[in-house]
PDB file of C-alpha atoms in Angstrom:
ATOM      1  CA  UNK A   1       9.262 -20.645 -29.818  1.00 46.00           C
ATOM      2  CA  UNK A   2       7.633 -19.429 -26.564  1.00 52.00           C
ATOM      3  CA  UNK A   3      10.032 -17.881 -24.059  1.00 49.00           C
ATOM      4  CA  UNK A   4       9.316 -20.645 -21.587  1.00 53.00           C
ATOM      5  CA  UNK A   5      10.846 -23.219 -23.936  1.00 74.00           C
ATOM      6  CA  UNK A   6      14.216 -21.523 -24.384  1.00 84.00           C
ATOM      7  CA  UNK A   7      16.985 -23.871 -23.294  1.00 93.00           C
ATOM      8  CA  UNK A   8      20.072 -22.788 -21.417  1.00 96.00           C
ATOM      9  CA  UNK A   9      23.333 -24.772 -21.377  1.00 96.00           C
ATOM     10  CA  UNK A  10      25.386 -24.846 -18.198  1.00 97.00           C
ATOM     11  CA  UNK A  11      27.917 -22.463 -19.746  1.00 97.00           C
ATOM     12  CA  UNK A  12      25.160 -20.087 -20.779  1.00 97.00           C
ATOM     13  CA  UNK A  13      23.723 -20.175 -17.271  1.00 97.00           C
ATOM     14  CA  UNK A  14      27.095 -19.186 -15.845  1.00 97.00           C
ATOM     15  CA  UNK A  15      27.478 -16.314 -18.315  1.00 98.00           C
ATOM     16  CA  UNK A  16      23.928 -15.167 -17.632  1.00 98.00           C
ATOM     17  CA  UNK A  17      24.403 -15.324 -13.878  1.00 98.00           C
ATOM     18  CA  UNK A  18      27.617 -13.297 -14.044  1.00 98.00           C
ATOM     19  CA  UNK A  19      26.020 -10.669 -16.306  1.00 98.00           C
ATOM     20  CA  UNK A  20      22.973 -10.440 -14.067  1.00 98.00           C
ATOM     21  CA  UNK A  21      25.064  -9.985 -10.914  1.00 98.00           C
ATOM     22  CA  UNK A  22      27.280  -7.412 -12.623  1.00 98.00           C
ATOM     23  CA  UNK A  23      24.333  -5.336 -13.841  1.00 98.00           C
ATOM     24  CA  UNK A  24      22.667  -5.354 -10.454  1.00 98.00           C
ATOM     25  CA  UNK A  25      25.914  -4.376  -8.801  1.00 97.00           C
ATOM     26  CA  UNK A  26      26.255  -1.447 -11.200  1.00 98.00           C
ATOM     27  CA  UNK A  27      22.721  -0.235 -10.564  1.00 98.00           C
ATOM     28  CA  UNK A  28      23.048  -0.636  -6.791  1.00 98.00           C
ATOM     29  CA  UNK A  29      26.368   1.223  -6.821  1.00 97.00           C
ATOM     30  CA  UNK A  30      24.874   4.049  -8.870  1.00 98.00           C
ATOM     31  CA  UNK A  31      21.978   4.226  -6.414  1.00 98.00           C
ATOM     32  CA  UNK A  32      24.389   4.322  -3.468  1.00 98.00           C
ATOM     33  CA  UNK A  33      26.246   7.211  -5.098  1.00 97.00           C
ATOM     34  CA  UNK A  34      22.977   9.086  -5.713  1.00 97.00           C
ATOM     35  CA  UNK A  35      21.903   8.529  -2.103  1.00 97.00           C
ATOM     36  CA  UNK A  36      25.288   9.681  -0.834  1.00 97.00           C
ATOM     37  CA  UNK A  37      25.157  12.910  -2.811  1.00 97.00           C
ATOM     38  CA  UNK A  38      21.538  13.525  -1.804  1.00 97.00           C
ATOM     39  CA  UNK A  39      22.250  12.808   1.870  1.00 97.00           C
ATOM     40  CA  UNK A  40      25.130  15.253   1.914  1.00 96.00           C
ATOM     41  CA  UNK A  41      22.876  17.983   0.514  1.00 97.00           C
ATOM     42  CA  UNK A  42      19.790  17.477   2.713  1.00 97.00           C
ATOM     43  CA  UNK A  43      18.850  20.620   4.637  1.00 96.00           C
ATOM     44  CA  UNK A  44      15.362  19.984   5.987  1.00 96.00           C
ATOM     45  CA  UNK A  45      12.635  17.418   6.666  1.00 96.00           C
ATOM     46  CA  UNK A  46      11.055  17.731   3.213  1.00 97.00           C
ATOM     47  CA  UNK A  47      14.344  16.837   1.552  1.00 97.00           C
ATOM     48  CA  UNK A  48      14.886  13.995   4.017  1.00 98.00           C
ATOM     49  CA  UNK A  49      11.514  12.458   3.173  1.00 98.00           C
ATOM     50  CA  UNK A  50      12.184  13.015  -0.515  1.00 98.00           C
ATOM     51  CA  UNK A  51      15.261  10.823  -0.130  1.00 98.00           C
ATOM     52  CA  UNK A  52      13.064   8.257   1.602  1.00 98.00           C
ATOM     53  CA  UNK A  53      10.594   8.364  -1.300  1.00 98.00           C
ATOM     54  CA  UNK A  54      13.437   7.925  -3.777  1.00 98.00           C
ATOM     55  CA  UNK A  55      14.749   4.883  -1.877  1.00 98.00           C
ATOM     56  CA  UNK A  56      11.271   3.351  -1.615  1.00 98.00           C
ATOM     57  CA  UNK A  57      10.785   3.714  -5.339  1.00 98.00           C
ATOM     58  CA  UNK A  58      14.260   2.478  -6.253  1.00 98.00           C
ATOM     59  CA  UNK A  59      14.004  -0.546  -3.975  1.00 98.00           C
ATOM     60  CA  UNK A  60      10.681  -1.503  -5.491  1.00 98.00           C
ATOM     61  CA  UNK A  61      12.088  -1.038  -8.976  1.00 97.00           C
ATOM     62  CA  UNK A  62      15.257  -3.062  -8.367  1.00 97.00           C
ATOM     63  CA  UNK A  63      13.405  -5.844  -6.547  1.00 96.00           C
ATOM     64  CA  UNK A  64      11.019  -6.177  -9.451  1.00 96.00           C
ATOM     65  CA  UNK A  65      13.495  -5.823 -12.279  1.00 97.00           C
ATOM     66  CA  UNK A  66      16.184  -8.299 -11.250  1.00 97.00           C
ATOM     67  CA  UNK A  67      14.126 -11.422 -11.768  1.00 96.00           C
ATOM     68  CA  UNK A  68      16.489 -14.329 -12.407  1.00 97.00           C
ATOM     69  CA  UNK A  69      14.098 -16.860 -13.915  1.00 96.00           C
ATOM     70  CA  UNK A  70      15.109 -18.368 -17.254  1.00 95.00           C
ATOM     71  CA  UNK A  71      11.696 -17.945 -18.961  1.00 94.00           C
ATOM     72  CA  UNK A  72      11.920 -14.154 -18.479  1.00 95.00           C
ATOM     73  CA  UNK A  73      15.689 -13.673 -18.484  1.00 97.00           C
ATOM     74  CA  UNK A  74      16.085 -12.447 -22.062  1.00 97.00           C
ATOM     75  CA  UNK A  75      13.461  -9.807 -21.396  1.00 97.00           C
ATOM     76  CA  UNK A  76      15.232  -8.826 -18.174  1.00 98.00           C
ATOM     77  CA  UNK A  77      18.539  -8.556 -20.029  1.00 98.00           C
ATOM     78  CA  UNK A  78      16.977  -6.455 -22.771  1.00 98.00           C
ATOM     79  CA  UNK A  79      15.734  -3.974 -20.185  1.00 98.00           C
ATOM     80  CA  UNK A  80      19.143  -3.852 -18.513  1.00 98.00           C
ATOM     81  CA  UNK A  81      20.830  -3.212 -21.867  1.00 98.00           C
ATOM     82  CA  UNK A  82      18.273  -0.536 -22.681  1.00 98.00           C
ATOM     83  CA  UNK A  83      18.897   1.193 -19.365  1.00 97.00           C
ATOM     84  CA  UNK A  84      22.662   0.927 -19.695  1.00 97.00           C
ATOM     85  CA  UNK A  85      23.309  -1.432 -16.787  1.00 98.00           C
ATOM     86  CA  UNK A  86      24.512  -4.186 -19.121  1.00 98.00           C
ATOM     87  CA  UNK A  87      26.418  -4.267 -22.443  1.00 97.00           C
ATOM     88  CA  UNK A  88      25.566  -6.801 -25.124  1.00 97.00           C
ATOM     89  CA  UNK A  89      29.269  -7.738 -25.112  1.00 97.00           C
ATOM     90  CA  UNK A  90      28.825  -9.092 -21.608  1.00 97.00           C
ATOM     91  CA  UNK A  91      26.422 -11.699 -22.956  1.00 98.00           C
ATOM     92  CA  UNK A  92      29.035 -13.130 -25.365  1.00 97.00           C
ATOM     93  CA  UNK A  93      28.934 -16.913 -25.116  1.00 97.00           C
ATOM     94  CA  UNK A  94      25.163 -17.138 -25.164  1.00 97.00           C
ATOM     95  CA  UNK A  95      23.640 -18.675 -28.299  1.00 97.00           C
ATOM     96  CA  UNK A  96      23.482 -16.084 -31.119  1.00 97.00           C
ATOM     97  CA  UNK A  97      19.667 -16.220 -31.252  1.00 96.00           C
ATOM     98  CA  UNK A  98      19.504 -15.231 -27.586  1.00 97.00           C
ATOM     99  CA  UNK A  99      21.784 -12.245 -28.112  1.00 97.00           C
ATOM    100  CA  UNK A 100      19.830 -11.224 -31.205  1.00 97.00           C
ATOM    101  CA  UNK A 101      16.621 -11.361 -29.213  1.00 97.00           C
ATOM    102  CA  UNK A 102      18.028  -9.312 -26.331  1.00 97.00           C
ATOM    103  CA  UNK A 103      19.410  -6.773 -28.777  1.00 97.00           C
ATOM    104  CA  UNK A 104      16.100  -6.461 -30.643  1.00 97.00           C
ATOM    105  CA  UNK A 105      14.029  -6.176 -27.454  1.00 97.00           C
ATOM    106  CA  UNK A 106      16.398  -3.575 -26.027  1.00 97.00           C
ATOM    107  CA  UNK A 107      15.648  -1.277 -28.971  1.00 95.00           C
ATOM    108  CA  UNK A 108      11.883  -1.520 -28.588  1.00 89.00           C
TER     109      UNK A 108
ATOM    110  CA  UNK B   1      -9.170  17.846  35.036  1.00 46.00           C
ATOM    111  CA  UNK B   2      -9.235  15.824  31.787  1.00 53.00           C
ATOM    112  CA  UNK B   3      -6.526  16.749  29.293  1.00 49.00           C
ATOM    113  CA  UNK B   4      -9.151  17.957  26.841  1.00 53.00           C
ATOM    114  CA  UNK B   5     -10.155  20.745  29.252  1.00 74.00           C
ATOM    115  CA  UNK B   6      -6.722  22.281  29.675  1.00 84.00           C
ATOM    116  CA  UNK B   7      -6.797  25.906  28.597  1.00 93.00           C
ATOM    117  CA  UNK B   8      -4.005  27.638  26.740  1.00 96.00           C
ATOM    118  CA  UNK B   9      -3.510  31.396  26.683  1.00 96.00           C
ATOM    119  CA  UNK B  10      -2.281  33.059  23.514  1.00 97.00           C
ATOM    120  CA  UNK B  11       1.180  33.522  25.066  1.00 97.00           C
ATOM    121  CA  UNK B  12       1.289  29.870  26.087  1.00 97.00           C
ATOM    122  CA  UNK B  13       0.332  28.818  22.583  1.00 97.00           C
ATOM    123  CA  UNK B  14       3.213  30.826  21.162  1.00 97.00           C
ATOM    124  CA  UNK B  15       5.684  29.323  23.623  1.00 98.00           C
ATOM    125  CA  UNK B  16       4.344  25.832  22.926  1.00 98.00           C
ATOM    126  CA  UNK B  17       4.520  26.304  19.179  1.00 98.00           C
ATOM    127  CA  UNK B  18       8.120  27.528  19.344  1.00 98.00           C
ATOM    128  CA  UNK B  19       9.157  24.634  21.609  1.00 98.00           C
ATOM    129  CA  UNK B  20       7.428  22.117  19.363  1.00 98.00           C
ATOM    130  CA  UNK B  21       9.092  23.453  16.217  1.00 98.00           C
ATOM    131  CA  UNK B  22      12.482  23.561  17.920  1.00 98.00           C
ATOM    132  CA  UNK B  23      12.252  19.965  19.133  1.00 98.00           C
ATOM    133  CA  UNK B  24      11.183  18.681  15.744  1.00 98.00           C
ATOM    134  CA  UNK B  25      13.985  20.599  14.076  1.00 97.00           C
ATOM    135  CA  UNK B  26      16.473  19.023  16.484  1.00 98.00           C
ATOM    136  CA  UNK B  27      15.199  15.508  15.848  1.00 98.00           C
ATOM    137  CA  UNK B  28      15.086  16.014  12.073  1.00 98.00           C
ATOM    138  CA  UNK B  29      18.625  17.426  12.103  1.00 97.00           C
ATOM    139  CA  UNK B  30      19.880  14.483  14.153  1.00 98.00           C
ATOM    140  CA  UNK B  31      18.198  12.128  11.688  1.00 98.00           C
ATOM    141  CA  UNK B  32      19.790  13.944   8.742  1.00 98.00           C
ATOM    142  CA  UNK B  33      23.191  13.573  10.372  1.00 97.00           C
ATOM    143  CA  UNK B  34      22.610   9.849  10.990  1.00 97.00           C
ATOM    144  CA  UNK B  35      21.502   9.365   7.378  1.00 97.00           C
ATOM    145  CA  UNK B  36      24.525  11.280   6.106  1.00 97.00           C
ATOM    146  CA  UNK B  37      26.938   9.133   8.097  1.00 97.00           C
ATOM    147  CA  UNK B  38      25.155   5.929   7.090  1.00 97.00           C
ATOM    148  CA  UNK B  39      25.052   6.944   3.408  1.00 97.00           C
ATOM    149  CA  UNK B  40      28.757   7.644   3.369  1.00 96.00           C
ATOM    150  CA  UNK B  41      29.460   4.165   4.778  1.00 97.00           C
ATOM    151  CA  UNK B  42      27.127   2.093   2.567  1.00 97.00           C
ATOM    152  CA  UNK B  43      28.983  -0.611   0.644  1.00 95.00           C
ATOM    153  CA  UNK B  44      26.286  -2.920  -0.711  1.00 96.00           C
ATOM    154  CA  UNK B  45      22.585  -3.429  -1.383  1.00 96.00           C
ATOM    155  CA  UNK B  46      21.830  -4.840   2.072  1.00 97.00           C
ATOM    156  CA  UNK B  47      23.207  -1.722   3.719  1.00 97.00           C
ATOM    157  CA  UNK B  48      21.340   0.485   1.257  1.00 98.00           C
ATOM    158  CA  UNK B  49      18.018  -1.188   2.098  1.00 98.00           C
ATOM    159  CA  UNK B  50      18.879  -1.016   5.796  1.00 98.00           C
ATOM    160  CA  UNK B  51      19.111   2.763   5.405  1.00 98.00           C
ATOM    161  CA  UNK B  52      15.726   2.669   3.671  1.00 98.00           C
ATOM    162  CA  UNK B  53      14.263   0.671   6.572  1.00 98.00           C
ATOM    163  CA  UNK B  54      15.707   3.168   9.043  1.00 98.00           C
ATOM    164  CA  UNK B  55      14.175   6.092   7.150  1.00 98.00           C
ATOM    165  CA  UNK B  56      10.785   4.356   6.893  1.00 98.00           C
ATOM    166  CA  UNK B  57      10.768   3.745  10.620  1.00 98.00           C
ATOM    167  CA  UNK B  58      11.984   7.232  11.530  1.00 98.00           C
ATOM    168  CA  UNK B  59       9.471   8.933   9.248  1.00 98.00           C
ATOM    169  CA  UNK B  60       6.637   6.941  10.757  1.00 98.00           C
ATOM    170  CA  UNK B  61       7.889   7.746  14.255  1.00 97.00           C
ATOM    171  CA  UNK B  62       8.305  11.487  13.634  1.00 97.00           C
ATOM    172  CA  UNK B  63       4.977  11.803  11.812  1.00 96.00           C
ATOM    173  CA  UNK B  64       3.222  10.138  14.739  1.00 96.00           C
ATOM    174  CA  UNK B  65       5.063  11.848  17.553  1.00 97.00           C
ATOM    175  CA  UNK B  66       4.820  15.498  16.534  1.00 97.00           C
ATOM    176  CA  UNK B  67       1.111  15.866  17.064  1.00 96.00           C
ATOM    177  CA  UNK B  68       0.319  19.523  17.698  1.00 97.00           C
ATOM    178  CA  UNK B  69      -3.146  19.257  19.199  1.00 96.00           C
ATOM    179  CA  UNK B  70      -3.694  20.979  22.537  1.00 95.00           C
ATOM    180  CA  UNK B  71      -5.493  18.054  24.242  1.00 94.00           C
ATOM    181  CA  UNK B  72      -2.407  15.863  23.774  1.00 95.00           C
ATOM    182  CA  UNK B  73       0.331  18.484  23.769  1.00 97.00           C
ATOM    183  CA  UNK B  74       1.543  18.020  27.347  1.00 97.00           C
ATOM    184  CA  UNK B  75       1.951  14.311  26.662  1.00 97.00           C
ATOM    185  CA  UNK B  76       3.829  15.085  23.455  1.00 98.00           C
ATOM    186  CA  UNK B  77       6.115  17.487  25.313  1.00 98.00           C
ATOM    187  CA  UNK B  78       6.759  14.940  28.050  1.00 98.00           C
ATOM    188  CA  UNK B  79       7.907  12.416  25.462  1.00 98.00           C
ATOM    189  CA  UNK B  80      10.144  14.995  23.796  1.00 98.00           C
ATOM    190  CA  UNK B  81      11.700  15.898  27.144  1.00 98.00           C
ATOM    191  CA  UNK B  82      12.182  12.217  27.966  1.00 98.00           C
ATOM    192  CA  UNK B  83      13.917  11.624  24.652  1.00 97.00           C
ATOM    193  CA  UNK B  84      16.083  14.719  24.980  1.00 97.00           C
ATOM    194  CA  UNK B  85      14.644  16.727  22.064  1.00 98.00           C
ATOM    195  CA  UNK B  86      13.268  19.380  24.412  1.00 98.00           C
ATOM    196  CA  UNK B  87      14.379  20.907  27.734  1.00 97.00           C
ATOM    197  CA  UNK B  88      11.882  21.852  30.424  1.00 97.00           C
ATOM    198  CA  UNK B  89      13.474  25.310  30.400  1.00 97.00           C
ATOM    199  CA  UNK B  90      12.147  25.812  26.908  1.00 97.00           C
ATOM    200  CA  UNK B  91       8.608  25.578  28.269  1.00 98.00           C
ATOM    201  CA  UNK B  92       9.138  28.507  30.654  1.00 97.00           C
ATOM    202  CA  UNK B  93       6.135  30.796  30.427  1.00 97.00           C
ATOM    203  CA  UNK B  94       3.574  28.003  30.467  1.00 97.00           C
ATOM    204  CA  UNK B  95       1.435  27.794  33.612  1.00 97.00           C
ATOM    205  CA  UNK B  96       3.356  26.022  36.426  1.00 97.00           C
ATOM    206  CA  UNK B  97       0.850  23.154  36.551  1.00 96.00           C
ATOM    207  CA  UNK B  98       1.512  22.410  32.881  1.00 97.00           C
ATOM    208  CA  UNK B  99       5.271  22.318  33.420  1.00 97.00           C
ATOM    209  CA  UNK B 100       4.841  20.142  36.498  1.00 97.00           C
ATOM    210  CA  UNK B 101       2.706  17.737  34.502  1.00 97.00           C
ATOM    211  CA  UNK B 102       5.192  17.542  31.616  1.00 97.00           C
ATOM    212  CA  UNK B 103       8.035  17.026  34.073  1.00 97.00           C
ATOM    213  CA  UNK B 104       6.211  14.254  35.927  1.00 97.00           C
ATOM    214  CA  UNK B 105       5.129  12.458  32.740  1.00 96.00           C
ATOM    215  CA  UNK B 106       8.644  12.671  31.327  1.00 96.00           C
ATOM    216  CA  UNK B 107       9.951  10.642  34.241  1.00 95.00           C
ATOM    217  CA  UNK B 108       7.384   7.855  33.858  1.00 90.00           C
TER     218      UNK B 108
END
């Protein structure tokens, strides 16, 4: 079945939304902590612009990765699981075939 | 006399170089302090990306402003004096007409 034809019940949408928000919050909070530590250690212009480069890259990455569209959502979740921003347990309540797919993709 | 025809003695060049470096160091250090305070207060993604926007803008501004080419240097110094990154006293040793010009431009 093509990804675009996956169906989502209302309950599944709520679980997915909560998991998505939670993962993004975790990644943003980790980024904030990294920025805080970096900022407190900056000693010169080169290090300041290195922090700017890091933020540019991270913003681009986060903007691109957190794509809440149902046809791509299982792929998004698999990446988040792979990177440690989301646990499979947090997807409990989705149809078993969805969780199986996320789990399989996250190991690829 | 057009700005491009201003002559700089070796001593003047050394004074100018030192003043330029000092001003940039001051502005970079002030930026680092601002970033440090902002980073320690960030609570969410919007504030994180606001810090990124600030850094993008400041980097662009600093890269453009610190232009060490003799034909434009008096104009650069006048802006630095105007913005408080440089004191006229720190240009002592330049020819009086140069200091007068920087002083006048800084009040425009």
